[in-house]
Structures are given as structure tokens and as C-alpha cells.
mmCIF file of N, CA and C in Angstrom:
data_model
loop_
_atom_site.group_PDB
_atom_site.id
_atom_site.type_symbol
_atom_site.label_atom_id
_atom_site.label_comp_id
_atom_site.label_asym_id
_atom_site.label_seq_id
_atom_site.Cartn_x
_atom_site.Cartn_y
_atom_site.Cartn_z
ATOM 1 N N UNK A 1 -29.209 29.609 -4.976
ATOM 2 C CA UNK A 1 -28.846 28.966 -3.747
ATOM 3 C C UNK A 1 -27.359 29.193 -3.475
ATOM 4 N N UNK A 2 -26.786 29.482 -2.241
ATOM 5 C CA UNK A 2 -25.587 29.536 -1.445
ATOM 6 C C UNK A 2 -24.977 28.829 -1.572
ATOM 7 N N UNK A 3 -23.361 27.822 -1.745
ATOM 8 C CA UNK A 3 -22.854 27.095 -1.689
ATOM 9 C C UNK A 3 -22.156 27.311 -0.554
ATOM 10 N N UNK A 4 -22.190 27.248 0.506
ATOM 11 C CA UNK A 4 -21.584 27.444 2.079
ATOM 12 C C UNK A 4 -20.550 26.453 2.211
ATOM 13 N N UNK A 5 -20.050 25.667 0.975
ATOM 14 C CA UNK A 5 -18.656 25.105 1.066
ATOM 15 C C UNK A 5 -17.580 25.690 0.258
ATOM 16 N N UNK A 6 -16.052 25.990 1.666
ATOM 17 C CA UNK A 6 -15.312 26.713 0.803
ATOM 18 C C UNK A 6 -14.383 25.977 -0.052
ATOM 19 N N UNK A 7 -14.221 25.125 -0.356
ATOM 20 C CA UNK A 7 -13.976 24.240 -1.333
ATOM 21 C C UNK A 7 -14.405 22.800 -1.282
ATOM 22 N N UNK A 8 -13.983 22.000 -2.871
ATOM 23 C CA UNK A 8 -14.679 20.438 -3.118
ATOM 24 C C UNK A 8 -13.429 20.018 -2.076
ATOM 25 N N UNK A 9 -14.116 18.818 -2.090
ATOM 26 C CA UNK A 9 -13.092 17.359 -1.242
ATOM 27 C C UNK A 9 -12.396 17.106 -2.096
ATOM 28 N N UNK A 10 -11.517 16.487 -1.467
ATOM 29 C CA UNK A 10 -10.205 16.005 -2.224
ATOM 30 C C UNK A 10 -10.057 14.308 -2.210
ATOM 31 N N UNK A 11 -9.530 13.891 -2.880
ATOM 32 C CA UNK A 11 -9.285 12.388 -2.531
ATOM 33 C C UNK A 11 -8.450 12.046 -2.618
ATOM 34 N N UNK A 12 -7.381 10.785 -2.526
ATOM 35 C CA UNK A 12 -6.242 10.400 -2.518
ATOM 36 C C UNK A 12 -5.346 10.075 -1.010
ATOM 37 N N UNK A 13 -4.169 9.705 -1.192
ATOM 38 C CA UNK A 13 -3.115 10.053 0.139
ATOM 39 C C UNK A 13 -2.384 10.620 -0.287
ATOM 40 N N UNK A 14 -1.699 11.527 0.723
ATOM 41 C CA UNK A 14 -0.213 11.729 0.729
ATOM 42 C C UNK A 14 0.652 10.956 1.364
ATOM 43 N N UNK A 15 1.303 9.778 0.476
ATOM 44 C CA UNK A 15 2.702 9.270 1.220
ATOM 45 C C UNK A 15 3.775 9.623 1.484
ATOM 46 N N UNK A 16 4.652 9.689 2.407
ATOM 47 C CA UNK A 16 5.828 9.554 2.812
ATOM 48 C C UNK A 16 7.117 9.444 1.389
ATOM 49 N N UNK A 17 7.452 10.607 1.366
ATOM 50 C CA UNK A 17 8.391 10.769 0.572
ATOM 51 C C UNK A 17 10.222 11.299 0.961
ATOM 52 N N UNK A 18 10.861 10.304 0.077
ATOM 53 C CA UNK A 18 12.044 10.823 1.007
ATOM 54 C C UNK A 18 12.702 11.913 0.574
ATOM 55 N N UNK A 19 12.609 12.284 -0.680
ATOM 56 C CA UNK A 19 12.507 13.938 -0.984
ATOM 57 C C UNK A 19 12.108 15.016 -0.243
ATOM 58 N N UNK A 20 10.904 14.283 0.469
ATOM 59 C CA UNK A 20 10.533 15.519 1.120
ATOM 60 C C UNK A 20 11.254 15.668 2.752
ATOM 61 N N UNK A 21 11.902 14.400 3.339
ATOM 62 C CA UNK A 21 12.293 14.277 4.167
ATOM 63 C C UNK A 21 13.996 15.020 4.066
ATOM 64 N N UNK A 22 14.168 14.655 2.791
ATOM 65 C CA UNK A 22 15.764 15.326 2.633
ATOM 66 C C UNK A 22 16.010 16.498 2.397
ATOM 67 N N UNK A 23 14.663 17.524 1.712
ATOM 68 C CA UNK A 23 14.392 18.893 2.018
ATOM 69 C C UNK A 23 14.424 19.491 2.923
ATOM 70 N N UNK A 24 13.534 18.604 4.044
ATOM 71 C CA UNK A 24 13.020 19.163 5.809
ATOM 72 C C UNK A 24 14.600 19.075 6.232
ATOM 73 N N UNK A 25 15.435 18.582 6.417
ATOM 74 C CA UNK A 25 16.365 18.184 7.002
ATOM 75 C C UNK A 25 17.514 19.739 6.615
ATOM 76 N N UNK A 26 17.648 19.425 5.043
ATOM 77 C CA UNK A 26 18.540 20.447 4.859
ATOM 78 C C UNK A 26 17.862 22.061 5.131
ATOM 79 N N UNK A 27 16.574 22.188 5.530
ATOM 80 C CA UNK A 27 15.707 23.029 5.587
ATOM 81 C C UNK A 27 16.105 23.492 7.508
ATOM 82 N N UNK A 28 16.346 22.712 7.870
ATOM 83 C CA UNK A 28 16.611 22.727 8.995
ATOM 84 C C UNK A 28 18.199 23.204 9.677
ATOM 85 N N UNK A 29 18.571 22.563 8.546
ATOM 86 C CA UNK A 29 20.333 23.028 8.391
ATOM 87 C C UNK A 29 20.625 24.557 8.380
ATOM 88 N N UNK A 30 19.588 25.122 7.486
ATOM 89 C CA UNK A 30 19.502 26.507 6.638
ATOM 90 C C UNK A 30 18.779 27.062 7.804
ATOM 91 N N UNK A 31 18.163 26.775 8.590
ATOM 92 C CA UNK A 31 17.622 27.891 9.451
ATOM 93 C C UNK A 31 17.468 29.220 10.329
ATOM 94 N N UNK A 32 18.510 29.704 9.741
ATOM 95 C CA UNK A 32 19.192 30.855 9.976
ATOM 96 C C UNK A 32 19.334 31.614 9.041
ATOM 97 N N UNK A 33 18.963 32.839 8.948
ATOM 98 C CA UNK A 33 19.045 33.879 7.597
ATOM 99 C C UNK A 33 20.658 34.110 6.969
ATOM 100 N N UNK A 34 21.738 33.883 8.410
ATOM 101 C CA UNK A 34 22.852 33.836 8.083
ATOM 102 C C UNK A 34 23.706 32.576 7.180
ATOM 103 N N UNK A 35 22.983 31.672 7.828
ATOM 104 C CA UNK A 35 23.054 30.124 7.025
ATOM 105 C C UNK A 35 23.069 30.427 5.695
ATOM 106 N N UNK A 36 21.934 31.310 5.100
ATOM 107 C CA UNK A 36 21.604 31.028 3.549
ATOM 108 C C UNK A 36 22.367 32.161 3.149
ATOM 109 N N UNK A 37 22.415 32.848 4.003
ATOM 110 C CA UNK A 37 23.662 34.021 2.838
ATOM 111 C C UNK A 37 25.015 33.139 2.790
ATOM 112 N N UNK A 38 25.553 32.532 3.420
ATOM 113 C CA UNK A 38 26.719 31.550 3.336
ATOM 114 C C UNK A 38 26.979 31.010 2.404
ATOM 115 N N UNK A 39 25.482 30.181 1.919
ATOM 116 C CA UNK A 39 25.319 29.558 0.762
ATOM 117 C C UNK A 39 25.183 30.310 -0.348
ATOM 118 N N UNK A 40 24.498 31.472 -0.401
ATOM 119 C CA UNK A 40 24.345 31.883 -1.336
ATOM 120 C C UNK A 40 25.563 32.580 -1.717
ATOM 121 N N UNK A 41 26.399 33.102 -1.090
ATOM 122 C CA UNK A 41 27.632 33.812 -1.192
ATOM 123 C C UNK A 41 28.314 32.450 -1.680
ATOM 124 N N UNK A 42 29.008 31.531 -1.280
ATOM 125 C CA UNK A 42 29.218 30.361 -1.823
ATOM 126 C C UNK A 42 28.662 29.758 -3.448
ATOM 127 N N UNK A 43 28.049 30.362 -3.357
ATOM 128 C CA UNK A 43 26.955 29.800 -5.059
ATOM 129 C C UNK A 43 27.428 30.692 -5.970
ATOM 130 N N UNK A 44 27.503 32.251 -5.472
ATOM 131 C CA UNK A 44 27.760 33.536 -6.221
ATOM 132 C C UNK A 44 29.000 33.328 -6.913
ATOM 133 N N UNK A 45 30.387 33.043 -6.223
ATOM 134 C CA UNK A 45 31.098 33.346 -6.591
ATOM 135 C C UNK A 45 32.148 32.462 -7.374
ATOM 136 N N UNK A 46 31.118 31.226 -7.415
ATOM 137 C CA UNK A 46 31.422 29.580 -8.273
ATOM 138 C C UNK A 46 32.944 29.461 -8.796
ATOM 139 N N UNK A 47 33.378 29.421 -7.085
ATOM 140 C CA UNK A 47 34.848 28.877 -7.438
ATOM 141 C C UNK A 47 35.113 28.397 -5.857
ATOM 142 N N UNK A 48 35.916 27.632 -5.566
ATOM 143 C CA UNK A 48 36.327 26.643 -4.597
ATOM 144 C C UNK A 48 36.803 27.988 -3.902
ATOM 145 N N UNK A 49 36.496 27.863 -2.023
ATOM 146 C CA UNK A 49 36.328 28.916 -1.345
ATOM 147 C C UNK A 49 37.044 28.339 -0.361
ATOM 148 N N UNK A 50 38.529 28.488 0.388
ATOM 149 C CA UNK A 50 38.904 28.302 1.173
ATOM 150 C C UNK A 50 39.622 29.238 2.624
ATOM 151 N N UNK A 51 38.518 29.679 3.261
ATOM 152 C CA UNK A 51 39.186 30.828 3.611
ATOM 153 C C UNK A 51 38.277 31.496 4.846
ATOM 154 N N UNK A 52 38.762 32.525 5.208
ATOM 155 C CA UNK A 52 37.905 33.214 6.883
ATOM 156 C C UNK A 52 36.733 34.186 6.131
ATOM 157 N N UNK A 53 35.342 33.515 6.383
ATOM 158 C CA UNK A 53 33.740 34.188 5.776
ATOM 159 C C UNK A 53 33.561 34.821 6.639
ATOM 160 N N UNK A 54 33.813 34.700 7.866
ATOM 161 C CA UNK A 54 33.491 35.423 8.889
ATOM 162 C C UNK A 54 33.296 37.485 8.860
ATOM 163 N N UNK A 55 34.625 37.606 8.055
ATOM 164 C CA UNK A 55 34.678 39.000 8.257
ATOM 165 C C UNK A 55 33.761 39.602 7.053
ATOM 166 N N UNK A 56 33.079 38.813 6.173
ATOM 167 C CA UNK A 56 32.128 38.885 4.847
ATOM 168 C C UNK A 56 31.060 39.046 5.745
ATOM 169 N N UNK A 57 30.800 38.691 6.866
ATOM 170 C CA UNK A 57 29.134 38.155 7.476
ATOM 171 C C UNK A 57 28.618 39.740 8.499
ATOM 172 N N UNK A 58 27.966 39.610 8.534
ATOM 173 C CA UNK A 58 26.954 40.849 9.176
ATOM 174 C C UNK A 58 26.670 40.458 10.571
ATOM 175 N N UNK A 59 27.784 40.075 11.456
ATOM 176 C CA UNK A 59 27.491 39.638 12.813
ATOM 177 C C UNK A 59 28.297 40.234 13.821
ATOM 178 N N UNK A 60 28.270 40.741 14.833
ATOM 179 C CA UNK A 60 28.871 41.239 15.717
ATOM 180 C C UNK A 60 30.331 40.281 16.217
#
């Protein structure tokens, strides 16, 4: 016999988490491919960065 279900049921809830709300947010911050090279260039070079990124960036 066929089982014509593509998967079992699930049970439970998903509540409201503020983790996940403080992800979405900074997720939102980052929304730009340029955003995260910022950061990531920032992360790379793990030392206090005070200075013009601009001419580092890939933008007209």
C-alpha cells in the first residue's frame, strides 16, 4: 500500500522568542551584501578600526 503522506504531523507550539526577534532585527540591519562585507572586514582584521572604509568597498 501507498503512503500518499509526505510527512508525519508534528505537535507542539512555536513560541515567541526574543532571540529570534533580535536575530530578525540585526538580520535586517545586514541586508545588504555590502553591510556584511563591512562586518566581516571589521571581524578580519581584529583591531579597533577608525578610519575612511569607503575606499576598501566595491561601490561606485
Amino acid at each position: 500500500m501507498i503512503n500518499n503522506k509526505c510527512c508525519d504531523t508534528i505537535s507542539g507550539k512555536i513560541t515567541a522568542d526574543p532571540d529570534a526577534e533580535a536575530f530578525a532585527v540585526i538580520c535586517k540591519a545586514l541586508a545588504h551584501p555590502v553591510r556584511v562585507q563591512i562586518v566581516d572586514y571589521l571581524k578580519r582584521i581584529d583591531k579597533c578600526f577608525c578610519g575612511d572604509i569607503v575606499e576598501l568597498l566595491p561601490l561606485a
